[in-house]
GROMACS .gro file of C-alpha atoms in nm:
model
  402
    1UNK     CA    1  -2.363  -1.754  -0.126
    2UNK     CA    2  -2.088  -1.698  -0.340
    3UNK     CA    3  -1.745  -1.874  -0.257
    4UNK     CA    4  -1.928  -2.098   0.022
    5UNK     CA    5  -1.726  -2.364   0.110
    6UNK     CA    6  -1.915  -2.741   0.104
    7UNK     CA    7  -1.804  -2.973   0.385
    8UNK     CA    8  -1.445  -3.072   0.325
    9UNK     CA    9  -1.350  -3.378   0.290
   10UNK     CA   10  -1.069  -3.450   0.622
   11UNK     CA   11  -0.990  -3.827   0.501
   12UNK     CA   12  -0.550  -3.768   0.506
   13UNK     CA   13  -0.374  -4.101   0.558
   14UNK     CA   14  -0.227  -4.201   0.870
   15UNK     CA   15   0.076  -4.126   1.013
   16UNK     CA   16   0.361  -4.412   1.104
   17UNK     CA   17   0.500  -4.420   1.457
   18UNK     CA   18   0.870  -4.407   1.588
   19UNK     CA   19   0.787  -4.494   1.944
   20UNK     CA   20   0.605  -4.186   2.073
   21UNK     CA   21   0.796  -3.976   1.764
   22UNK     CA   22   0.531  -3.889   1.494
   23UNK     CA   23   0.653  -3.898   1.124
   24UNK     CA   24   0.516  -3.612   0.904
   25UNK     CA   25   0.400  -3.652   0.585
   26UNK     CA   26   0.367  -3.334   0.289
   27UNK     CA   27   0.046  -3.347   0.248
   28UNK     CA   28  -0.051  -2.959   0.131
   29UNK     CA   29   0.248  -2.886  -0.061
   30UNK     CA   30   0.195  -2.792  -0.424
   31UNK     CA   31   0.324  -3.096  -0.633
   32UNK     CA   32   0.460  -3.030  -0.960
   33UNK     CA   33   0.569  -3.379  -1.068
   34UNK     CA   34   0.322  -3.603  -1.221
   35UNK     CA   35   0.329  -3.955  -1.108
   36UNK     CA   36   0.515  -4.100  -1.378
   37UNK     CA   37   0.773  -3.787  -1.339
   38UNK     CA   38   0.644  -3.532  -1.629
   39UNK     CA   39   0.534  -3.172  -1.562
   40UNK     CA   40   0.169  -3.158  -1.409
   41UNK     CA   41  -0.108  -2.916  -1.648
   42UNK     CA   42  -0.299  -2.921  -1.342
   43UNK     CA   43  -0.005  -2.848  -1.036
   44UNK     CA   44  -0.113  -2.662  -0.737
   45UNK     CA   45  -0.040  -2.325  -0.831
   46UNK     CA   46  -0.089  -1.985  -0.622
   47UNK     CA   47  -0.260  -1.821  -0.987
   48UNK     CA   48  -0.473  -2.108  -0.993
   49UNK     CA   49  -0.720  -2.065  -0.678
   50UNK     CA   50  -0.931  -2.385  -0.686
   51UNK     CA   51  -0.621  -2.551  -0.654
   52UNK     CA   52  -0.453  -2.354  -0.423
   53UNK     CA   53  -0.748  -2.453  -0.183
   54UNK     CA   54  -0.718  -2.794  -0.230
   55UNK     CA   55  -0.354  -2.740  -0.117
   56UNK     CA   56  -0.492  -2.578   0.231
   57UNK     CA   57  -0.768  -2.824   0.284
   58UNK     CA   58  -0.513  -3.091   0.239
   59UNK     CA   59  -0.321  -2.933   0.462
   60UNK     CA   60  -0.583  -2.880   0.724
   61UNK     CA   61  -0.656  -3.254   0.677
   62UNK     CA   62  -0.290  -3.307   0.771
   63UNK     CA   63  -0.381  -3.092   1.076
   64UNK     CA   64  -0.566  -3.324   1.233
   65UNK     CA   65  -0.418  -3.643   1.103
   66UNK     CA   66  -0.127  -3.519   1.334
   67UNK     CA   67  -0.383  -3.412   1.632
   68UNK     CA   68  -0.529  -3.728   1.598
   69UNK     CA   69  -0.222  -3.956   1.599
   70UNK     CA   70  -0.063  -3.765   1.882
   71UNK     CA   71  -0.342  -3.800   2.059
   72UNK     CA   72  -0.423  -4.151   2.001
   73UNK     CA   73  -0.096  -4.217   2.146
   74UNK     CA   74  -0.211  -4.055   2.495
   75UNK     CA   75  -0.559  -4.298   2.458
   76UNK     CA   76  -0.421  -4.608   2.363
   77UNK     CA   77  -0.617  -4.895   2.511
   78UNK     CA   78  -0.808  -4.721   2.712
   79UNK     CA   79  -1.176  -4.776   2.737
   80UNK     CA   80  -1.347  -4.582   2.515
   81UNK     CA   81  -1.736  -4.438   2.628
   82UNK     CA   82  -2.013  -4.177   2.442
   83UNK     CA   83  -1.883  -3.919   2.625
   84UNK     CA   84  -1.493  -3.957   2.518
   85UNK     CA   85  -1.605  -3.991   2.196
   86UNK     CA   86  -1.807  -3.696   2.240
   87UNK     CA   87  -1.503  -3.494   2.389
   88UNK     CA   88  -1.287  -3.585   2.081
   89UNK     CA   89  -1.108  -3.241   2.016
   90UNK     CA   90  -0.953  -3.298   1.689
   91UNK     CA   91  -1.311  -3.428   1.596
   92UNK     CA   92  -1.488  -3.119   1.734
   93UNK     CA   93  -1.253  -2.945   1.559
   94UNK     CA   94  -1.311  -3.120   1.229
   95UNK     CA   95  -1.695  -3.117   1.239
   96UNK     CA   96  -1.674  -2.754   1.268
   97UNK     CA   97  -1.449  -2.717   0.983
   98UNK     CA   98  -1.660  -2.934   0.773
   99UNK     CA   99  -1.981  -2.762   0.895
  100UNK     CA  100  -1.909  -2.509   0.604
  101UNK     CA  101  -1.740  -2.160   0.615
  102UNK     CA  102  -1.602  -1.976   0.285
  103UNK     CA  103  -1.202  -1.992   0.341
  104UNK     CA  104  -1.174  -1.617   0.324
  105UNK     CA  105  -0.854  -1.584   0.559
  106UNK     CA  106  -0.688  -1.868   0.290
  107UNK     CA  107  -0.792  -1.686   0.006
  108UNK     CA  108  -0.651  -1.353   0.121
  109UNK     CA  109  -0.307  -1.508   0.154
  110UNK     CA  110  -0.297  -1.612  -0.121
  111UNK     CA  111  -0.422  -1.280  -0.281
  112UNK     CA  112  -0.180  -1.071  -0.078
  113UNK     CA  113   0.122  -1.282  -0.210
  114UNK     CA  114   0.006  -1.220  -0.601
  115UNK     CA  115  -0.084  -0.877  -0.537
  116UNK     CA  116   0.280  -0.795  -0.382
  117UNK     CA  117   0.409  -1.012  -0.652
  118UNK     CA  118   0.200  -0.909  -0.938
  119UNK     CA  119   0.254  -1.243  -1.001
  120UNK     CA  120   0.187  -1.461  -1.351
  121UNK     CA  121   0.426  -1.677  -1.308
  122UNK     CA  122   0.233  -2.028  -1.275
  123UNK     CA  123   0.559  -2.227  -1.184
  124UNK     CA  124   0.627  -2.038  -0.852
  125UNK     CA  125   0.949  -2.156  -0.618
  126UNK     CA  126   0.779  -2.487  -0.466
  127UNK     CA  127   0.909  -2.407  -0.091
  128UNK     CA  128   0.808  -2.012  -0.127
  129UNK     CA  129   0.414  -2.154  -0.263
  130UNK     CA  130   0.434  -2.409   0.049
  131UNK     CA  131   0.486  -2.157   0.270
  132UNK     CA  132   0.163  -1.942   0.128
  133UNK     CA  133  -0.028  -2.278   0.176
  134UNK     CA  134   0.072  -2.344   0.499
  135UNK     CA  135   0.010  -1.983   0.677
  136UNK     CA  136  -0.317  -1.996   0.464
  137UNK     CA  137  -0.413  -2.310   0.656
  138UNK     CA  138  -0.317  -2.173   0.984
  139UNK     CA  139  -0.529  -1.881   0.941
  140UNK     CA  140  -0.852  -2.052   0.878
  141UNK     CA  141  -0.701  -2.311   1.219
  142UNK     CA  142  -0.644  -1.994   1.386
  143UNK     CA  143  -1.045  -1.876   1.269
  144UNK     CA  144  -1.182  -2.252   1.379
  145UNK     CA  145  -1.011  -2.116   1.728
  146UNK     CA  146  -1.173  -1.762   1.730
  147UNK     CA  147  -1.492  -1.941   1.670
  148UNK     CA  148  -1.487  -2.243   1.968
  149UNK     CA  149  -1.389  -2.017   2.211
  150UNK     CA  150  -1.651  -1.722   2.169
  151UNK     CA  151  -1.929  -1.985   2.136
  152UNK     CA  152  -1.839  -2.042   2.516
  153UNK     CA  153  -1.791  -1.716   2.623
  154UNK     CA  154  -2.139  -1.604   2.422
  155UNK     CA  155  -2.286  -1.905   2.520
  156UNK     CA  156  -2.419  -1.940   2.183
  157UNK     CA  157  -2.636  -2.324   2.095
  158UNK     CA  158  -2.588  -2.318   1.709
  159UNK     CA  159  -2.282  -2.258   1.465
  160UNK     CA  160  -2.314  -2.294   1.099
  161UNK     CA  161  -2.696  -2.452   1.198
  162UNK     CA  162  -2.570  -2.711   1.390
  163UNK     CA  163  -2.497  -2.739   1.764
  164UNK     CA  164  -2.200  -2.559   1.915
  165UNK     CA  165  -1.851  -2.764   2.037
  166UNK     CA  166  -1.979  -2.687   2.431
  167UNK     CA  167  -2.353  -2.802   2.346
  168UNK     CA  168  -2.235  -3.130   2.199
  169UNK     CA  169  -2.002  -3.251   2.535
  170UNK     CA  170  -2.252  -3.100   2.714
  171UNK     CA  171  -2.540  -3.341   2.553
  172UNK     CA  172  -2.335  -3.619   2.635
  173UNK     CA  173  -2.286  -3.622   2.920
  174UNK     CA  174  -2.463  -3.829   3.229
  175UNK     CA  175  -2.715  -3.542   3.337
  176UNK     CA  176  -2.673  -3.337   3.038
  177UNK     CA  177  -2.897  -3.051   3.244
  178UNK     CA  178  -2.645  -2.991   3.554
  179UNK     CA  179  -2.426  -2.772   3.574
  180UNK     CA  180  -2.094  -2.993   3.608
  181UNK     CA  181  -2.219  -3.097   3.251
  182UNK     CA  182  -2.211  -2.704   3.135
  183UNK     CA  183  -1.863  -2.715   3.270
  184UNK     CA  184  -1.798  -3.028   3.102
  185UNK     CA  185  -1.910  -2.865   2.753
  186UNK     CA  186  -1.783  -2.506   2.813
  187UNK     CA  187  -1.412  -2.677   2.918
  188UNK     CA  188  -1.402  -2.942   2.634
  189UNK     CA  189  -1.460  -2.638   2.363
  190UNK     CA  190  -1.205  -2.432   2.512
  191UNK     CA  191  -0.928  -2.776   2.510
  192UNK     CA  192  -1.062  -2.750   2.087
  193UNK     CA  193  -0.995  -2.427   2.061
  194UNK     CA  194  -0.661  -2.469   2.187
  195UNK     CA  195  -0.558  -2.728   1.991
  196UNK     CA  196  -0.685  -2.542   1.700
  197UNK     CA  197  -0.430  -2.327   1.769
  198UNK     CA  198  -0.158  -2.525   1.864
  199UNK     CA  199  -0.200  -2.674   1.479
  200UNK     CA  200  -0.214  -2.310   1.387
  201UNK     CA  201   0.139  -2.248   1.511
  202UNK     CA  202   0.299  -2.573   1.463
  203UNK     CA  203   0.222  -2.455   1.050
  204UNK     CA  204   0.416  -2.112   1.100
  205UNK     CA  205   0.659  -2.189   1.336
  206UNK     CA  206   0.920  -2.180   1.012
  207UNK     CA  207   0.838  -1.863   0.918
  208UNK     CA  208   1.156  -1.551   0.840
  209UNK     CA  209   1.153  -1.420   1.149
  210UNK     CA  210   0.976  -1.058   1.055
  211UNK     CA  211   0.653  -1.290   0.916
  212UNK     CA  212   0.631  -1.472   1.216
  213UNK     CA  213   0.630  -1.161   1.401
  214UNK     CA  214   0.357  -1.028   1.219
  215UNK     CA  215   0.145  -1.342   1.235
  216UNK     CA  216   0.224  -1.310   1.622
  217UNK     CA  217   0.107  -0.961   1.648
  218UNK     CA  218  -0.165  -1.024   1.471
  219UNK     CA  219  -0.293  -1.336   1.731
  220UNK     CA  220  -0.233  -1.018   2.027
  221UNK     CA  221  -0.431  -0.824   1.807
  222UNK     CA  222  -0.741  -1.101   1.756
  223UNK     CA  223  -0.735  -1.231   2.160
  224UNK     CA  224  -0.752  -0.847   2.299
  225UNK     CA  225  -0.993  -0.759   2.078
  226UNK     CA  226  -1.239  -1.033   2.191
  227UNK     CA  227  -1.095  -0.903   2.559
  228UNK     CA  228  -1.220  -0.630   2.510
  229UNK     CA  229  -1.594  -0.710   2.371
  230UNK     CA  230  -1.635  -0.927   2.648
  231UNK     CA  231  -1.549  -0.624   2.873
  232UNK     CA  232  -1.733  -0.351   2.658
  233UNK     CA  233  -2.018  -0.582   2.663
  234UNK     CA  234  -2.012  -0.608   3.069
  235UNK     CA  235  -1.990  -0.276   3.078
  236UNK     CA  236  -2.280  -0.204   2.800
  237UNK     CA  237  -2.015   0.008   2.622
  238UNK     CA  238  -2.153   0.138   2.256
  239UNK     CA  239  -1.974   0.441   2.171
  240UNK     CA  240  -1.862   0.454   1.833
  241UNK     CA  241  -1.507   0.491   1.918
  242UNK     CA  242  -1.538   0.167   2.134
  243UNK     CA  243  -1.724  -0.056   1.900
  244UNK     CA  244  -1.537   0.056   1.623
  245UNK     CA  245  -1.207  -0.015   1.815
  246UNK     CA  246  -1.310  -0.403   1.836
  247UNK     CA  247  -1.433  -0.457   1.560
  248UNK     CA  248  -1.185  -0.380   1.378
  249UNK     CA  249  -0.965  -0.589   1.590
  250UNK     CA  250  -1.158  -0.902   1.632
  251UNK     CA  251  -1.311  -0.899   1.276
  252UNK     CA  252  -1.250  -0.661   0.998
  253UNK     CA  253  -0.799  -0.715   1.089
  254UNK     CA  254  -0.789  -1.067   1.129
  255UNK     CA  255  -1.038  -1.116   0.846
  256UNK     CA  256  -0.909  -0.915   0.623
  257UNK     CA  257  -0.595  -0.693   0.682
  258UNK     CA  258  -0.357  -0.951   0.811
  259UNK     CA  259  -0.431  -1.233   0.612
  260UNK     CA  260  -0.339  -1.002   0.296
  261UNK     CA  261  -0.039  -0.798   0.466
  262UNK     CA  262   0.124  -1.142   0.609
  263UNK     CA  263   0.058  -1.270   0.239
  264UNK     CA  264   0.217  -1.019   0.087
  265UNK     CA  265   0.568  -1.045   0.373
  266UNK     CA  266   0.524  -1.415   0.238
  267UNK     CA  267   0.612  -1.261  -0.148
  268UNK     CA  268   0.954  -1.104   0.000
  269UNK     CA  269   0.845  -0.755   0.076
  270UNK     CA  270   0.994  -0.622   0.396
  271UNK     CA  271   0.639  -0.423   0.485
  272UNK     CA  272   0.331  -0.469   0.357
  273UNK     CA  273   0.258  -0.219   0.012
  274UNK     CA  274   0.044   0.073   0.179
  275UNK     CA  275  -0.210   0.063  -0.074
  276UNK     CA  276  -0.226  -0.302   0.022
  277UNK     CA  277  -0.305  -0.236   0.398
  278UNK     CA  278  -0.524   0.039   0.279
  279UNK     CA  279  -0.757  -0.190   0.089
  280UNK     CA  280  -0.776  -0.448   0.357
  281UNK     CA  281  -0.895  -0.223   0.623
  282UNK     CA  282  -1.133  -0.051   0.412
  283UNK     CA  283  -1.276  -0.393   0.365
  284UNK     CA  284  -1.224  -0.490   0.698
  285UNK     CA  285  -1.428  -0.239   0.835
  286UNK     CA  286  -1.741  -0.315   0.540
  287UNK     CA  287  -1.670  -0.699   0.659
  288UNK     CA  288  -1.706  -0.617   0.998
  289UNK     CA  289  -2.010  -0.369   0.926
  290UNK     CA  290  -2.190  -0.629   0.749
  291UNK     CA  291  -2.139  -0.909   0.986
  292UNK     CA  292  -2.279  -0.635   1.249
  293UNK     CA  293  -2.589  -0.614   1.040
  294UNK     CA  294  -2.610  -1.008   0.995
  295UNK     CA  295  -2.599  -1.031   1.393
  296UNK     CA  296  -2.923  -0.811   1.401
  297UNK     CA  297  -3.139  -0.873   1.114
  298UNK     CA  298  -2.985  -1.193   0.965
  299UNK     CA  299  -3.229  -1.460   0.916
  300UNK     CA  300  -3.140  -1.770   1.147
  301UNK     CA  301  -3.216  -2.035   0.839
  302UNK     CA  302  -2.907  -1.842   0.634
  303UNK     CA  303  -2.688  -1.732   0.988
  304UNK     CA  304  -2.700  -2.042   1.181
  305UNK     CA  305  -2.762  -1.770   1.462
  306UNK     CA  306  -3.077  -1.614   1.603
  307UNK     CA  307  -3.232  -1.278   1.493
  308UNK     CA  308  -3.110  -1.021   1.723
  309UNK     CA  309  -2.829  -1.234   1.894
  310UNK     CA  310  -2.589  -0.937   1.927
  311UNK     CA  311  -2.879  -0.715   2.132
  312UNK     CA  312  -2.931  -0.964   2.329
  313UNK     CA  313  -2.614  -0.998   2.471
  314UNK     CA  314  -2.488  -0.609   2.453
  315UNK     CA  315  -2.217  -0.682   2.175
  316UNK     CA  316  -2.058  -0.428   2.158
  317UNK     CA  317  -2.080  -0.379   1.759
  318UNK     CA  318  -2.060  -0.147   1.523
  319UNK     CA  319  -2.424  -0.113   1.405
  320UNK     CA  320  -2.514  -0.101   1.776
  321UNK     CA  321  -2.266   0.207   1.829
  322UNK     CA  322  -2.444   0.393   1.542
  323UNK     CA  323  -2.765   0.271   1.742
  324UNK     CA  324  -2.658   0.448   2.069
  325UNK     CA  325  -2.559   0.797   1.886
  326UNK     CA  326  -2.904   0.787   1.667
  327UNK     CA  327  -3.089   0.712   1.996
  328UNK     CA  328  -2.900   0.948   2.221
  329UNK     CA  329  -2.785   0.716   2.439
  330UNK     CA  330  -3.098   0.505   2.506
  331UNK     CA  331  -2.963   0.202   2.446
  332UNK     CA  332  -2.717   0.225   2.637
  333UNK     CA  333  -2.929   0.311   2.927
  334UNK     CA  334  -3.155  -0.011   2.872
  335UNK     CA  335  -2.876  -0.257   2.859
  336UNK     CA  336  -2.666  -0.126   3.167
  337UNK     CA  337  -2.524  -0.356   3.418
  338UNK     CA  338  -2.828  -0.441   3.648
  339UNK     CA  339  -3.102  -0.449   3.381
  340UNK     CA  340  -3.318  -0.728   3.273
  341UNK     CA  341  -3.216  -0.871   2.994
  342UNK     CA  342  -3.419  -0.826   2.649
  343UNK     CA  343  -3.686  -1.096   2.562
  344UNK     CA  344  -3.757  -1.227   2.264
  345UNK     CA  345  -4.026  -0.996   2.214
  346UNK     CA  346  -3.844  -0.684   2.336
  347UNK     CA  347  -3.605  -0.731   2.121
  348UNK     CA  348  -3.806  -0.789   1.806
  349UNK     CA  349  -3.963  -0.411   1.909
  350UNK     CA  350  -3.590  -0.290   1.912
  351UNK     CA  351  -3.517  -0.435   1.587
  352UNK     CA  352  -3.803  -0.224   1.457
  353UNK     CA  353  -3.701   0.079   1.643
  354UNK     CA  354  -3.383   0.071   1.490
  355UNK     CA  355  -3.482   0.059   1.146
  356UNK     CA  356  -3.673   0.342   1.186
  357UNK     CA  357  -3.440   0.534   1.310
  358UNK     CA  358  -3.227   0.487   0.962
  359UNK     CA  359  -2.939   0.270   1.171
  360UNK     CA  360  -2.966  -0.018   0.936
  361UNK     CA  361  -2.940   0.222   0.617
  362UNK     CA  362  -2.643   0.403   0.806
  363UNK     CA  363  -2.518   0.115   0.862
  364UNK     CA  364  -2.555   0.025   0.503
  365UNK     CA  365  -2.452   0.351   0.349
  366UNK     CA  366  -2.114   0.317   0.534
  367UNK     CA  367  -2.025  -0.033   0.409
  368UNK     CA  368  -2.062   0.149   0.053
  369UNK     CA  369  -1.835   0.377   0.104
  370UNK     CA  370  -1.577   0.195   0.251
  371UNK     CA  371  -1.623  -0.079  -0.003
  372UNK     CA  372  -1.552   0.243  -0.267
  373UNK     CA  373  -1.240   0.319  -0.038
  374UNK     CA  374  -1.124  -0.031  -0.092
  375UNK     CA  375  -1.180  -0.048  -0.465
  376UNK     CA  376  -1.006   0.309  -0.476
  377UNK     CA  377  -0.669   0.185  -0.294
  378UNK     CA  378  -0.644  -0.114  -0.609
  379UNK     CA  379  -0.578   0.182  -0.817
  380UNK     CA  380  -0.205   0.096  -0.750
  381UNK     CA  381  -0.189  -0.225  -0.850
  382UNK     CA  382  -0.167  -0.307  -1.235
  383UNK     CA  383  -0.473  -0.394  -1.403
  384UNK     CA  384  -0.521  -0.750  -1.440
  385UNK     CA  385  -0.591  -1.112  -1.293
  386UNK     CA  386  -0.506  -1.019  -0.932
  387UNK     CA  387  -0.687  -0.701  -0.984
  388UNK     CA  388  -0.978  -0.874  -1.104
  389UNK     CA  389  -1.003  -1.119  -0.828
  390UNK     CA  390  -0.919  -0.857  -0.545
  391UNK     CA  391  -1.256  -0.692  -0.671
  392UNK     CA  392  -1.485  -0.965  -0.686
  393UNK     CA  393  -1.353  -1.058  -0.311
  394UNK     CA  394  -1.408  -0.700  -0.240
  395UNK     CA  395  -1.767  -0.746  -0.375
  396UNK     CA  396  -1.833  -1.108  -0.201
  397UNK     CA  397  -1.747  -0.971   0.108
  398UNK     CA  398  -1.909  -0.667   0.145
  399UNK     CA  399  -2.249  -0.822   0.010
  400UNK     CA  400  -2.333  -1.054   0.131
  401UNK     CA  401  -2.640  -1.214   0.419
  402UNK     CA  402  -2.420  -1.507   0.596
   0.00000   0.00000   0.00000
């Protein structure tokens, strides 16, 4: 699909040591000095996006250089076995970064800085463009968190086709069947998810103080929403108002919104622009629609995920909401607390039921017209570059089958 990110390449040189002090190195920053001291054609520039996300992945690389020293200096000499290897956090942490994913939190920072900016300057202030890089990195560390830490509490096997963080300890482990080996797994991907965001923070922890309150509220924001699907879902709550509550929290905001509001704080603007926040939930809310509709229908060779996943486990999501009202409440009433939980073949007949009850094309006519919304609200930003690529993002993301 368009914009996919191929597995990135996490080779960043080692630190040096200062007894248990760990020297950092710049690696991410946006160089404009070529080696033998003359102006770079090619600098890292925010205008110039391929770039700019070389920056982040160096900086992500950086990431877990750091994790990896720091942690080395806890191991050191210590025998090493297939299960410590297996436990690794900065490596789970790194194969699931390089399992693929399409950078879309990095790439709306930096789109919410131009846009506030209306920016063509290529030669931006080096410290302000660091800054952009590093939140931009800490976004996609804070996403690599999101993701570790629902596969445990869905219990899901695969991620980006490949086994999940828990499913990997879990494999390694003596008697890779019991059930101190599921604790094993399920702990282990929690410990990766929290240094995920421990990196996370340790890039914003510079920020002007009313940025780093917005990246702040917007980790509340994330961490309740999944709170609440994991209580919605107990509860088999699908109401519209519900689903549409948490997804917009624990998708379309984090996805979207914040990544281009904090972007734009990051360009000197005391608020985000309204028509700037308008945009990004607009497209939060098709993002969040869409992955709803991947969750159900996807096909598992694209997803990574089974068909159906999100029935299954009484996600609480927005397609399923506009399930309940179209089926006056049936759903609801099958997955209540106490019920067997759907088969494989159960839920295929669902799947079908749905359909034909027009909740897939509801589904789809609403991502259209908040896609529209978001393509109305760049009205108020000048035509041009920024414009242009704000569109095409709008596009990628709101079409799209993974």
């Amino acid at each position: 699909m368009s914009g996919r990110q191929n597995d990135v390449a996490l080779d960043a040189g080692r630190f040096g040591r200062e007894g248990l002090g760990l020297e950092r190195r710049a690696a991410g920053r946006c160089d404009t000095e070529s080696r033998d001291g003359g102006r770079r054609s090619d600098a890292c520039r925010l205008t110039d996006a391929a770039s700019f996300l070389d920056a982040v992945q160096a900086r992500l690389a950086e990431s877990l250089a750091f994790a990896a020293d720091a942690g080395g200096v806890v191991t050191a000499g210590l025998p090493s076995s297939a299960l410590v290897e297996a436990s690794s956090l900065e490596t789970l942490v790194r194969d699931l970064l390089a399992a693929g994913g399409k950078l879309v939190r990095p790439r709306l920072v930096r789109l919410g800085y131009l846009a506030a900016r209306e920016c063509t300057n290529p030669d931006d202030d080096p410290a302000t463009t660091d800054a952009v890089v590093r939140v931009a990195a800490a976004f996609e560390l804070l996403h690599l968190f999101g993701l570790l830490q629902d596969d445990v509490m869905d219990a899901s096997d695969t991620r980006r086709g490949a086994p999940t963080a828990h499913r990997q300890v879990r494999a390694a482990a003596a008697q890779p069947d019991g059930p101190d080996a599921a604790r094993l797994g399920d702990s282990v991907a929690v410990l990766a998810g929290d240094l995920a965001f421990a990196l996370a923070n340790r890039l914003v922890r510079a920020l002007p103080e009313h940025v780093a309150d917005a990246w702040d509220a917007a980790v509340v924001e994330l961490v309740t929403g999944q709170r609440l699907d994991l209580v919605f879902a107990a509860e088999a709550r699908l109401d519209e108002v519900s689903t549409r509550r948490v997804a917009h929290a624990k998708s379309g905001a984090y996805t979207v919104q914040r990544p281009l509001e904090i972007g734009a704080l990051l360009a000197g603007e005391s608020a985000p622009p309204a028509w700037l926040s308008r945009f990004g939930a607009a497209l939060g809310e098709a993002f969040a629609l869409a992955d709803d509709i991947i969750g159900l229908w996807g096909e598992p060779a694209v997803t990574g995920k089974p068909a159906g996943e999100d029935l299954r486990e009484r996600k609480p999501t927005t397609v399923l909401g506009l399930a309940d009202s179209a089926l006056d409440g049936e759903l609801t009433r099958r997955l209540a607390p106490g019920r067997e939980p759907l088969d494989e073949a159960e839920t295929h007949a669902w799947l079908q039921r749905l359909d034909a009850a027009g909740v897939r094309a509801q589904a789809v006519a609403r991502i259209a017209d908040r896609h529209a919304d978001a393509l109305d609200a760049l009205a108020a930003l000048p035509q041009g570059a920024v414009r242009d690529e704000l569109t095409r993002f709008a596009d990628e993301l709101a079409v799209r089958d993974a």
